[in-house]
PDB file of C-alpha atoms and ligand atoms in Angstrom:
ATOM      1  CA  UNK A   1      71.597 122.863  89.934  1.00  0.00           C
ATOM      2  CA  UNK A   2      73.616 124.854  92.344  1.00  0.00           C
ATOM      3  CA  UNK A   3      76.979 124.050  92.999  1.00  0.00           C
ATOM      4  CA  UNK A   4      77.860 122.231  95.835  1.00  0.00           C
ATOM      5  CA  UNK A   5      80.621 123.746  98.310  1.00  0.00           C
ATOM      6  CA  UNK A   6      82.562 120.301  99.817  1.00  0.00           C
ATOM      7  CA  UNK A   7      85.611 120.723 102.462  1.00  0.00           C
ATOM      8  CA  UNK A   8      88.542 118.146 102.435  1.00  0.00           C
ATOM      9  CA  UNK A   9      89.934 117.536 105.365  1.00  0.00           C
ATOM     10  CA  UNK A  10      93.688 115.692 106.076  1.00  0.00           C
ATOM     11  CA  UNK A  11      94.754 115.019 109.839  1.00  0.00           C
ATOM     12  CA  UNK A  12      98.379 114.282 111.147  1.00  0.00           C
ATOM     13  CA  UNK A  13     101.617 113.599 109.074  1.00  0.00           C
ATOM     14  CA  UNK A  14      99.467 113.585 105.722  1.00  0.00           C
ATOM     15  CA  UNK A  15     101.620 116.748 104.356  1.00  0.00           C
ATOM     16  CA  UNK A  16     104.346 113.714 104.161  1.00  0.00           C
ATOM     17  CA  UNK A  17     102.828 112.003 101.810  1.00  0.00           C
ATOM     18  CA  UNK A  18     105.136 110.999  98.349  1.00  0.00           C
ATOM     19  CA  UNK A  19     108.180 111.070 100.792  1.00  0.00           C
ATOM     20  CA  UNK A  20     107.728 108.502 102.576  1.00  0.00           C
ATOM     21  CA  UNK A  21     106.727 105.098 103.513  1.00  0.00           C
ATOM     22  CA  UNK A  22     105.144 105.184  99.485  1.00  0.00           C
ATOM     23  CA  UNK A  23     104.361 101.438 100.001  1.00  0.00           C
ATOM     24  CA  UNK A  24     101.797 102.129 102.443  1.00  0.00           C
ATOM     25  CA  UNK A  25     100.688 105.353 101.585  1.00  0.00           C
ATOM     26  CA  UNK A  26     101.416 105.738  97.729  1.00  0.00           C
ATOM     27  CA  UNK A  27     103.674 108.304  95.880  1.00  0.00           C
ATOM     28  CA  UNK A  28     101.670 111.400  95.283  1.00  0.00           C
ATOM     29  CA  UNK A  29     102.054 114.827  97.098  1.00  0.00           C
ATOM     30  CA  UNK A  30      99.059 116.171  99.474  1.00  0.00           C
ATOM     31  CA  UNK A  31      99.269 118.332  96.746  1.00  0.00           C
ATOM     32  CA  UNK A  32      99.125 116.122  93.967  1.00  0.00           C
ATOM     33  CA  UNK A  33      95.812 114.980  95.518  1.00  0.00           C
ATOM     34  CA  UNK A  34      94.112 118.133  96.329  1.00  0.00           C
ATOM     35  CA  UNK A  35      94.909 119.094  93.115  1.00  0.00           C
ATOM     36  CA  UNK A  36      93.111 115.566  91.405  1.00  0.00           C
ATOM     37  CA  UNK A  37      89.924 116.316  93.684  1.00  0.00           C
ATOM     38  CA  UNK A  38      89.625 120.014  93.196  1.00  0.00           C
ATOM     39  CA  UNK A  39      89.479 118.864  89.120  1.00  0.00           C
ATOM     40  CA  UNK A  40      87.278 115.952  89.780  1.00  0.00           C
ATOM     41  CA  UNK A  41      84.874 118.398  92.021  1.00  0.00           C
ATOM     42  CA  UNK A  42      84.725 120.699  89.017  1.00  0.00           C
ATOM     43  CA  UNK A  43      83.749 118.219  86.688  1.00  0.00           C
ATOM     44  CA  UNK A  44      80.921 116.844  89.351  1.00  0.00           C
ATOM     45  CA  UNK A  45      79.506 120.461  89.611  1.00  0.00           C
ATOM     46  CA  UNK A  46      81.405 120.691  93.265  1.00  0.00           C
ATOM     47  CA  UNK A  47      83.578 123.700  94.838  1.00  0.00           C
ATOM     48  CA  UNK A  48      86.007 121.983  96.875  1.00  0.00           C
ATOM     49  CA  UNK A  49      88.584 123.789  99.794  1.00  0.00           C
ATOM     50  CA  UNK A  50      91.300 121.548 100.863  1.00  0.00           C
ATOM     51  CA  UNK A  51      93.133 121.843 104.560  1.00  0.00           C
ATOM     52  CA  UNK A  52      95.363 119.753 106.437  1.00  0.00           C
ATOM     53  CA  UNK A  53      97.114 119.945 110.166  1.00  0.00           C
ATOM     54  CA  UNK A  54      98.890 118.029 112.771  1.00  0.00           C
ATOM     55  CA  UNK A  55      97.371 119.299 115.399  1.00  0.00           C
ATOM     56  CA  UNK A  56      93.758 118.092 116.637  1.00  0.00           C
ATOM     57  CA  UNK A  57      92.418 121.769 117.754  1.00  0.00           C
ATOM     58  CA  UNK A  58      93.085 123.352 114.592  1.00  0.00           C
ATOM     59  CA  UNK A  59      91.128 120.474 112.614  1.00  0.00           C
ATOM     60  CA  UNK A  60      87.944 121.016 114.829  1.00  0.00           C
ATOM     61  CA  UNK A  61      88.265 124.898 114.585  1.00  0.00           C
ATOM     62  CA  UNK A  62      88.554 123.821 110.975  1.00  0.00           C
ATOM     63  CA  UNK A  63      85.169 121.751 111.281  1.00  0.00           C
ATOM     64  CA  UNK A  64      83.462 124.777 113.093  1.00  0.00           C
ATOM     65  CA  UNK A  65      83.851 126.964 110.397  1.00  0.00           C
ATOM     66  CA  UNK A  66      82.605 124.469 107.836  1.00  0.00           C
ATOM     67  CA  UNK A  67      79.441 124.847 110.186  1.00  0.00           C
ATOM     68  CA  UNK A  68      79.182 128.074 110.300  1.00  0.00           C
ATOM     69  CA  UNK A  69      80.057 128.540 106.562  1.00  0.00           C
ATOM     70  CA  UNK A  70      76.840 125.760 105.488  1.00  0.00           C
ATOM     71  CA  UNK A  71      78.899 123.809 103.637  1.00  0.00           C
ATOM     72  CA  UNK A  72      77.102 120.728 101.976  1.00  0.00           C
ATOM     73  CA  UNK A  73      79.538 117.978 102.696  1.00  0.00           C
ATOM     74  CA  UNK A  74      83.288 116.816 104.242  1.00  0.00           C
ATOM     75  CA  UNK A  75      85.342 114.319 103.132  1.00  0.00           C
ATOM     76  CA  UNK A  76      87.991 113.727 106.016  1.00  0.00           C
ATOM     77  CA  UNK A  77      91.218 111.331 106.240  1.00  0.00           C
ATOM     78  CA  UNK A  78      91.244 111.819 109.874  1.00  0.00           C
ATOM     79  CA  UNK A  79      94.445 110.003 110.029  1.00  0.00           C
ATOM     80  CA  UNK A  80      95.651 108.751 113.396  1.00  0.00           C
ATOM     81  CA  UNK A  81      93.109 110.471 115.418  1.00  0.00           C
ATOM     82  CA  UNK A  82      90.619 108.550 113.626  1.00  0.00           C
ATOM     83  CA  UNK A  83      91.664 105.822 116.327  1.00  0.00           C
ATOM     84  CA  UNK A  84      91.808 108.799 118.972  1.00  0.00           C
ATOM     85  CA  UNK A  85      89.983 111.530 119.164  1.00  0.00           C
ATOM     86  CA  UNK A  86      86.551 111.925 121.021  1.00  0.00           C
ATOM     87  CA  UNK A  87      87.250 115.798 119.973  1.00  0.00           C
ATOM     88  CA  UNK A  88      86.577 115.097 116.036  1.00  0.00           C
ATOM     89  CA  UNK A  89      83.261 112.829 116.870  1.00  0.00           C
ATOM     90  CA  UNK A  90      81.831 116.006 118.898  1.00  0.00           C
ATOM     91  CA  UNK A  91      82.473 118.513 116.388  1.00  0.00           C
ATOM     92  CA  UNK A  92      81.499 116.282 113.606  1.00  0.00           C
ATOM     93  CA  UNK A  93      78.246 115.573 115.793  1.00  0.00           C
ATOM     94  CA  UNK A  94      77.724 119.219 116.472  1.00  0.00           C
ATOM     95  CA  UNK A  95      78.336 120.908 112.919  1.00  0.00           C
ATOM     96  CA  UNK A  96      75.571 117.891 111.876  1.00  0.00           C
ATOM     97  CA  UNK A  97      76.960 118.134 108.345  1.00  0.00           C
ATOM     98  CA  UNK A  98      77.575 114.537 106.172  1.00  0.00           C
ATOM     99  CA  UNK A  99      80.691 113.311 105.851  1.00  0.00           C
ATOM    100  CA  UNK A 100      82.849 110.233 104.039  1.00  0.00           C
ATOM    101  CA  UNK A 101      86.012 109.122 106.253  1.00  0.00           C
ATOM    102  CA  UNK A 102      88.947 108.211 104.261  1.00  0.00           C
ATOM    103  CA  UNK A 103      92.121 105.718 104.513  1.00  0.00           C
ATOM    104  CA  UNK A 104      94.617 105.383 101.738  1.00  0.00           C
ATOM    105  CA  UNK A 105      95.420 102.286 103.522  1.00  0.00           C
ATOM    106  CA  UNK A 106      93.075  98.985 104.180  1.00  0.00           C
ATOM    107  CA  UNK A 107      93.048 100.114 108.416  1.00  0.00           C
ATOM    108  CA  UNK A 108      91.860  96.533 108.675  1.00  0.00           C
ATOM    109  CA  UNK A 109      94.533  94.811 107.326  1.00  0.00           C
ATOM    110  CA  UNK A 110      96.891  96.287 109.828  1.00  0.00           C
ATOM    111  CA  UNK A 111      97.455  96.677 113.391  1.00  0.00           C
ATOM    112  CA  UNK A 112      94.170  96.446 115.491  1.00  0.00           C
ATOM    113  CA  UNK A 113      94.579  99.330 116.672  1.00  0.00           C
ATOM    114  CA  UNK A 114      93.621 100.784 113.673  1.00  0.00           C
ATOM    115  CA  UNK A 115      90.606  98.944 113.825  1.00  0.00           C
ATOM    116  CA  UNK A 116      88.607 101.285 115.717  1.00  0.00           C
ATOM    117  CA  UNK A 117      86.968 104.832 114.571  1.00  0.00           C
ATOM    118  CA  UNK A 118      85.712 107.170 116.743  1.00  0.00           C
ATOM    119  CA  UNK A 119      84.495 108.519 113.644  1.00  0.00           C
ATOM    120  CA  UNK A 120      82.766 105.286 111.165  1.00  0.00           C
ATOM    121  CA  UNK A 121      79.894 104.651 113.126  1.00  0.00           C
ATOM    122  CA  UNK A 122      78.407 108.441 112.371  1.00  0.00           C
ATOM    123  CA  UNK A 123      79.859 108.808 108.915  1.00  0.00           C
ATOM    124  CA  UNK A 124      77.645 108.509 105.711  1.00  0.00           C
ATOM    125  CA  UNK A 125      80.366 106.436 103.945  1.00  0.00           C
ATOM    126  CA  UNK A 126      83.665 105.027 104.914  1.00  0.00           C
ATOM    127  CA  UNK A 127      86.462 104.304 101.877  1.00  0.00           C
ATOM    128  CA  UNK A 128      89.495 102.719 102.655  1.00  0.00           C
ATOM    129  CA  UNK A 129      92.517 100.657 101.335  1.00  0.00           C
ATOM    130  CA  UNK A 130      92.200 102.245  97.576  1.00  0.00           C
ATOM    131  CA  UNK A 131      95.335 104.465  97.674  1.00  0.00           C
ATOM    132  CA  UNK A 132      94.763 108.256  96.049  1.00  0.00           C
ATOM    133  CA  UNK A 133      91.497 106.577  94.799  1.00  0.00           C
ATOM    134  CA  UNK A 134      89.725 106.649  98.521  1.00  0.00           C
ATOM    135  CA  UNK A 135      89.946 110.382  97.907  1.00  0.00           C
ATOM    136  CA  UNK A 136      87.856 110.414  94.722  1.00  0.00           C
ATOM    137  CA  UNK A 137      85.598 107.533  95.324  1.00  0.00           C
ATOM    138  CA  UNK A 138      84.706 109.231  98.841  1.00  0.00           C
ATOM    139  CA  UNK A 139      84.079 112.238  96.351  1.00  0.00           C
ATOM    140  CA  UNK A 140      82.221 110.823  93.773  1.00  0.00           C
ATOM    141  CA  UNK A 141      79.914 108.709  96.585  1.00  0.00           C
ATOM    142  CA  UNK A 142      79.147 111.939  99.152  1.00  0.00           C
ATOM    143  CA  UNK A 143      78.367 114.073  95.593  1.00  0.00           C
ATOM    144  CA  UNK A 144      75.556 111.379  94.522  1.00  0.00           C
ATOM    145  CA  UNK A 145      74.523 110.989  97.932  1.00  0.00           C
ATOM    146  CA  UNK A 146      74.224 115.104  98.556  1.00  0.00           C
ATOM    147  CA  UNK A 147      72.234 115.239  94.538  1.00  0.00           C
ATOM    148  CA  UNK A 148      69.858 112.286  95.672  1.00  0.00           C
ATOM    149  CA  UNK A 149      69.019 114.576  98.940  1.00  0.00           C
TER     150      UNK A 149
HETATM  151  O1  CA2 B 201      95.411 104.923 105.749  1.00  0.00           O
HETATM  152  C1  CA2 B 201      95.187 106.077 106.112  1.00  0.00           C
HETATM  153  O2  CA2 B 201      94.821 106.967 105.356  1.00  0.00           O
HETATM  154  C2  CA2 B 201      95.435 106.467 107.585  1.00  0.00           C
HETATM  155  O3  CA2 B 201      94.409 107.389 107.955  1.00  0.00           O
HETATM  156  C3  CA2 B 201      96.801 107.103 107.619  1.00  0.00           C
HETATM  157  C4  CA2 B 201      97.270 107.439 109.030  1.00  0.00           C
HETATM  158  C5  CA2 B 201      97.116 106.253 109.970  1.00  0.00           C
HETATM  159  O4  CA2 B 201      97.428 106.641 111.301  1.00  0.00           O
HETATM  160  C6  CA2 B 201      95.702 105.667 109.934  1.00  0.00           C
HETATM  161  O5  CA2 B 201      95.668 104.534 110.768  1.00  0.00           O
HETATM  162  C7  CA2 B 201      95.338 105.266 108.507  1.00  0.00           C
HETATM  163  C8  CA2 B 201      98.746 107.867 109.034  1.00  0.00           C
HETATM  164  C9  CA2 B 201      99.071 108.985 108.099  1.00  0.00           C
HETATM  165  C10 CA2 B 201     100.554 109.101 108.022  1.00  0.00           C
HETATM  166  O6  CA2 B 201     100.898 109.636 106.772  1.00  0.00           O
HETATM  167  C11 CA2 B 201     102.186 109.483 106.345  1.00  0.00           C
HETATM  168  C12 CA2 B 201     102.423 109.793 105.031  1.00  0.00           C
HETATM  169  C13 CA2 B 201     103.692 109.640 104.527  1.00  0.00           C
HETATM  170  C14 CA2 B 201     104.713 109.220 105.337  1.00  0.00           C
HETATM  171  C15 CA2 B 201     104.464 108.929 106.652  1.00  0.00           C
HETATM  172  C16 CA2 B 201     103.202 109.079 107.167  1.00  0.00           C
END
Protein backbone atom coordinates (compact mmCIF):
# COMPACT_ATOMS: atom_id res chain seq x y z
CA UNK A 1 0.00 0.00 0.00
CA UNK A 2 1.35 3.40 -0.69
CA UNK A 3 1.95 5.68 1.92
CA UNK A 4 -0.34 8.21 2.64
CA UNK A 5 0.95 12.00 2.74
CA UNK A 6 -1.51 13.78 5.68
CA UNK A 7 -1.01 17.70 6.60
CA UNK A 8 -1.67 18.92 10.25
CA UNK A 9 -2.84 21.99 10.55
CA UNK A 10 -2.89 24.38 14.05
CA UNK A 11 -4.63 27.94 13.86
CA UNK A 12 -4.16 30.91 16.37
CA UNK A 13 -2.30 30.92 19.80
CA UNK A 14 -1.76 26.98 19.52
CA UNK A 15 2.27 27.55 19.55
CA UNK A 16 1.24 28.45 23.41
CA UNK A 17 0.31 25.42 24.25
CA UNK A 18 2.14 23.73 27.73
CA UNK A 19 2.46 27.43 28.93
CA UNK A 20 -0.53 28.24 29.56
CA UNK A 21 -4.03 27.92 30.63
CA UNK A 22 -2.85 23.76 30.92
CA UNK A 23 -6.32 23.17 32.51
CA UNK A 24 -8.05 23.84 29.41
CA UNK A 25 -5.68 23.02 26.95
CA UNK A 26 -3.31 20.34 28.61
CA UNK A 27 0.52 20.48 29.26
CA UNK A 28 2.27 19.35 26.16
CA UNK A 29 4.27 21.58 23.66
CA UNK A 30 2.88 22.05 19.88
CA UNK A 31 5.87 20.28 19.67
CA UNK A 32 5.36 17.59 21.94
CA UNK A 33 2.29 16.83 19.78
CA UNK A 34 3.59 17.03 16.34
CA UNK A 35 6.14 15.00 17.46
CA UNK A 36 3.39 12.06 19.01
CA UNK A 37 1.50 12.26 15.50
CA UNK A 38 4.44 12.27 13.18
CA UNK A 39 5.33 8.68 15.25
CA UNK A 40 1.80 7.55 15.28
CA UNK A 41 1.59 8.41 11.28
CA UNK A 42 4.65 6.23 10.83
CA UNK A 43 3.36 3.41 12.53
CA UNK A 44 -0.18 3.79 10.44
CA UNK A 45 1.85 3.77 7.12
CA UNK A 46 1.23 7.85 6.99
CA UNK A 47 3.81 10.81 6.08
CA UNK A 48 2.66 13.56 8.11
CA UNK A 49 3.89 17.65 7.74
CA UNK A 50 2.90 19.69 10.64
CA UNK A 51 2.28 23.78 10.40
CA UNK A 52 0.83 26.23 12.58
CA UNK A 53 0.07 30.28 12.34
CA UNK A 54 -1.78 33.10 13.83
CA UNK A 55 -2.68 34.59 11.04
CA UNK A 56 -5.79 33.40 8.81
CA UNK A 57 -4.07 34.13 5.20
CA UNK A 58 -1.12 32.17 5.82
CA UNK A 59 -3.32 29.02 6.95
CA UNK A 60 -5.33 29.14 3.60
CA UNK A 61 -2.09 29.72 1.51
CA UNK A 62 -1.16 26.76 3.67
CA UNK A 63 -4.41 24.81 2.48
CA UNK A 64 -3.67 25.80 -1.24
CA UNK A 65 -0.59 24.16 -1.35
CA UNK A 66 -1.91 20.99 0.25
CA UNK A 67 -4.11 21.20 -3.04
CA UNK A 68 -1.79 21.65 -5.26
CA UNK A 69 0.65 19.16 -3.59
CA UNK A 70 -2.45 16.06 -3.73
CA UNK A 71 -2.19 15.40 -0.42
CA UNK A 72 -4.62 12.56 0.83
CA UNK A 73 -5.97 14.09 3.98
CA UNK A 74 -5.87 17.26 6.75
CA UNK A 75 -6.37 17.11 10.13
CA UNK A 76 -6.94 20.85 11.31
CA UNK A 77 -7.44 22.46 14.97
CA UNK A 78 -8.69 25.52 13.38
CA UNK A 79 -8.72 27.15 16.68
CA UNK A 80 -10.67 30.37 17.08
CA UNK A 81 -11.40 30.87 13.52
CA UNK A 82 -13.19 27.73 13.61
CA UNK A 83 -16.04 30.09 15.06
CA UNK A 84 -14.88 32.79 12.37
CA UNK A 85 -13.68 32.35 9.33
CA UNK A 86 -15.76 32.01 6.02
CA UNK A 87 -11.99 32.14 4.49
CA UNK A 88 -11.05 28.45 5.87
CA UNK A 89 -14.67 26.93 4.66
CA UNK A 90 -13.78 28.28 0.97
CA UNK A 91 -10.43 26.98 0.77
CA UNK A 92 -11.32 23.82 2.47
CA UNK A 93 -14.32 23.68 -0.15
CA UNK A 94 -12.06 24.51 -3.02
CA UNK A 95 -8.87 22.21 -2.36
CA UNK A 96 -11.97 19.35 -2.04
CA UNK A 97 -9.56 17.28 0.05
CA UNK A 98 -11.07 15.30 3.48
CA UNK A 99 -10.47 16.58 6.53
CA UNK A 100 -11.05 15.83 10.60
CA UNK A 101 -11.48 19.23 12.70
CA UNK A 102 -9.96 19.10 16.03
CA UNK A 103 -10.57 20.69 19.69
CA UNK A 104 -8.45 19.77 22.64
CA UNK A 105 -11.28 21.19 24.48
CA UNK A 106 -15.18 19.91 24.65
CA UNK A 107 -16.24 23.53 22.41
CA UNK A 108 -19.65 22.53 23.70
CA UNK A 109 -19.16 22.65 27.12
CA UNK A 110 -18.09 26.23 26.95
CA UNK A 111 -19.15 29.52 25.82
CA UNK A 112 -21.76 29.36 22.91
CA UNK A 113 -19.89 31.00 20.99
CA UNK A 114 -17.84 28.24 20.50
CA UNK A 115 -20.68 26.40 19.48
CA UNK A 116 -20.63 27.19 15.95
CA UNK A 117 -18.12 25.89 13.02
CA UNK A 118 -17.87 27.32 9.92
CA UNK A 119 -15.97 24.32 9.35
CA UNK A 120 -18.12 20.84 11.04
CA UNK A 121 -20.79 20.74 8.72
CA UNK A 122 -18.20 19.88 5.61
CA UNK A 123 -15.70 17.93 7.64
CA UNK A 124 -15.47 14.03 7.43
CA UNK A 125 -15.05 13.79 11.25
CA UNK A 126 -15.09 16.20 14.07
CA UNK A 127 -13.01 15.17 17.57
CA UNK A 128 -13.22 17.25 20.39
CA UNK A 129 -12.85 17.54 24.25
CA UNK A 130 -10.07 14.54 24.40
CA UNK A 131 -7.00 16.71 25.17
CA UNK A 132 -3.60 15.65 23.01
CA UNK A 133 -5.80 12.55 22.22
CA UNK A 134 -8.22 14.61 19.60
CA UNK A 135 -4.97 14.81 17.67
CA UNK A 136 -4.44 11.05 17.33
CA UNK A 137 -7.95 9.84 17.32
CA UNK A 138 -8.63 12.47 14.38
CA UNK A 139 -5.47 10.55 12.98
CA UNK A 140 -6.23 7.20 13.49
CA UNK A 141 -10.17 7.88 12.17
CA UNK A 142 -9.19 10.05 8.71
CA UNK A 143 -6.29 7.04 8.13
CA UNK A 144 -9.14 4.18 8.22
CA UNK A 145 -11.45 6.33 6.51
CA UNK A 146 -8.69 7.30 3.53
CA UNK A 147 -7.67 2.94 3.51
CA UNK A 148 -11.52 2.08 3.27
CA UNK A 149 -11.62 4.64 0.09
O1 LIG B 1 -10.26 23.41 22.04
C1 LIG B 1 -9.64 23.76 21.04
O2 LIG B 1 -8.78 23.08 20.50
C2 LIG B 1 -9.89 25.16 20.44
O3 LIG B 1 -9.81 25.03 19.02
C3 LIG B 1 -8.80 26.05 20.99
C4 LIG B 1 -8.97 27.51 20.60
C5 LIG B 1 -10.38 28.01 20.89
O4 LIG B 1 -10.54 29.33 20.38
C6 LIG B 1 -11.45 27.10 20.27
O5 LIG B 1 -12.72 27.59 20.65
C7 LIG B 1 -11.28 25.67 20.78
C8 LIG B 1 -7.98 28.40 21.36
C9 LIG B 1 -6.55 27.99 21.23
C10 LIG B 1 -5.76 28.77 22.22
O6 LIG B 1 -4.63 28.03 22.58
C11 LIG B 1 -3.97 28.37 23.73
C12 LIG B 1 -3.04 27.48 24.18
C13 LIG B 1 -2.35 27.75 25.34
C14 LIG B 1 -2.59 28.92 26.02
C15 LIG B 1 -3.52 29.81 25.55
C16 LIG B 1 -4.20 29.55 24.39
Amino acid sequence: MTQLKILVLHGPNLNLLGTREPETYGSQTLADINAELVNLGESLGATLSTYQSNHEGELVDRLHLAGADALDGIIINPAAYTHTSVALRDALLAINLPFIEVHLSNVHQRESFRHQSFLSDIANGIVAGFGNTSYTLALRGLVTQLQNK
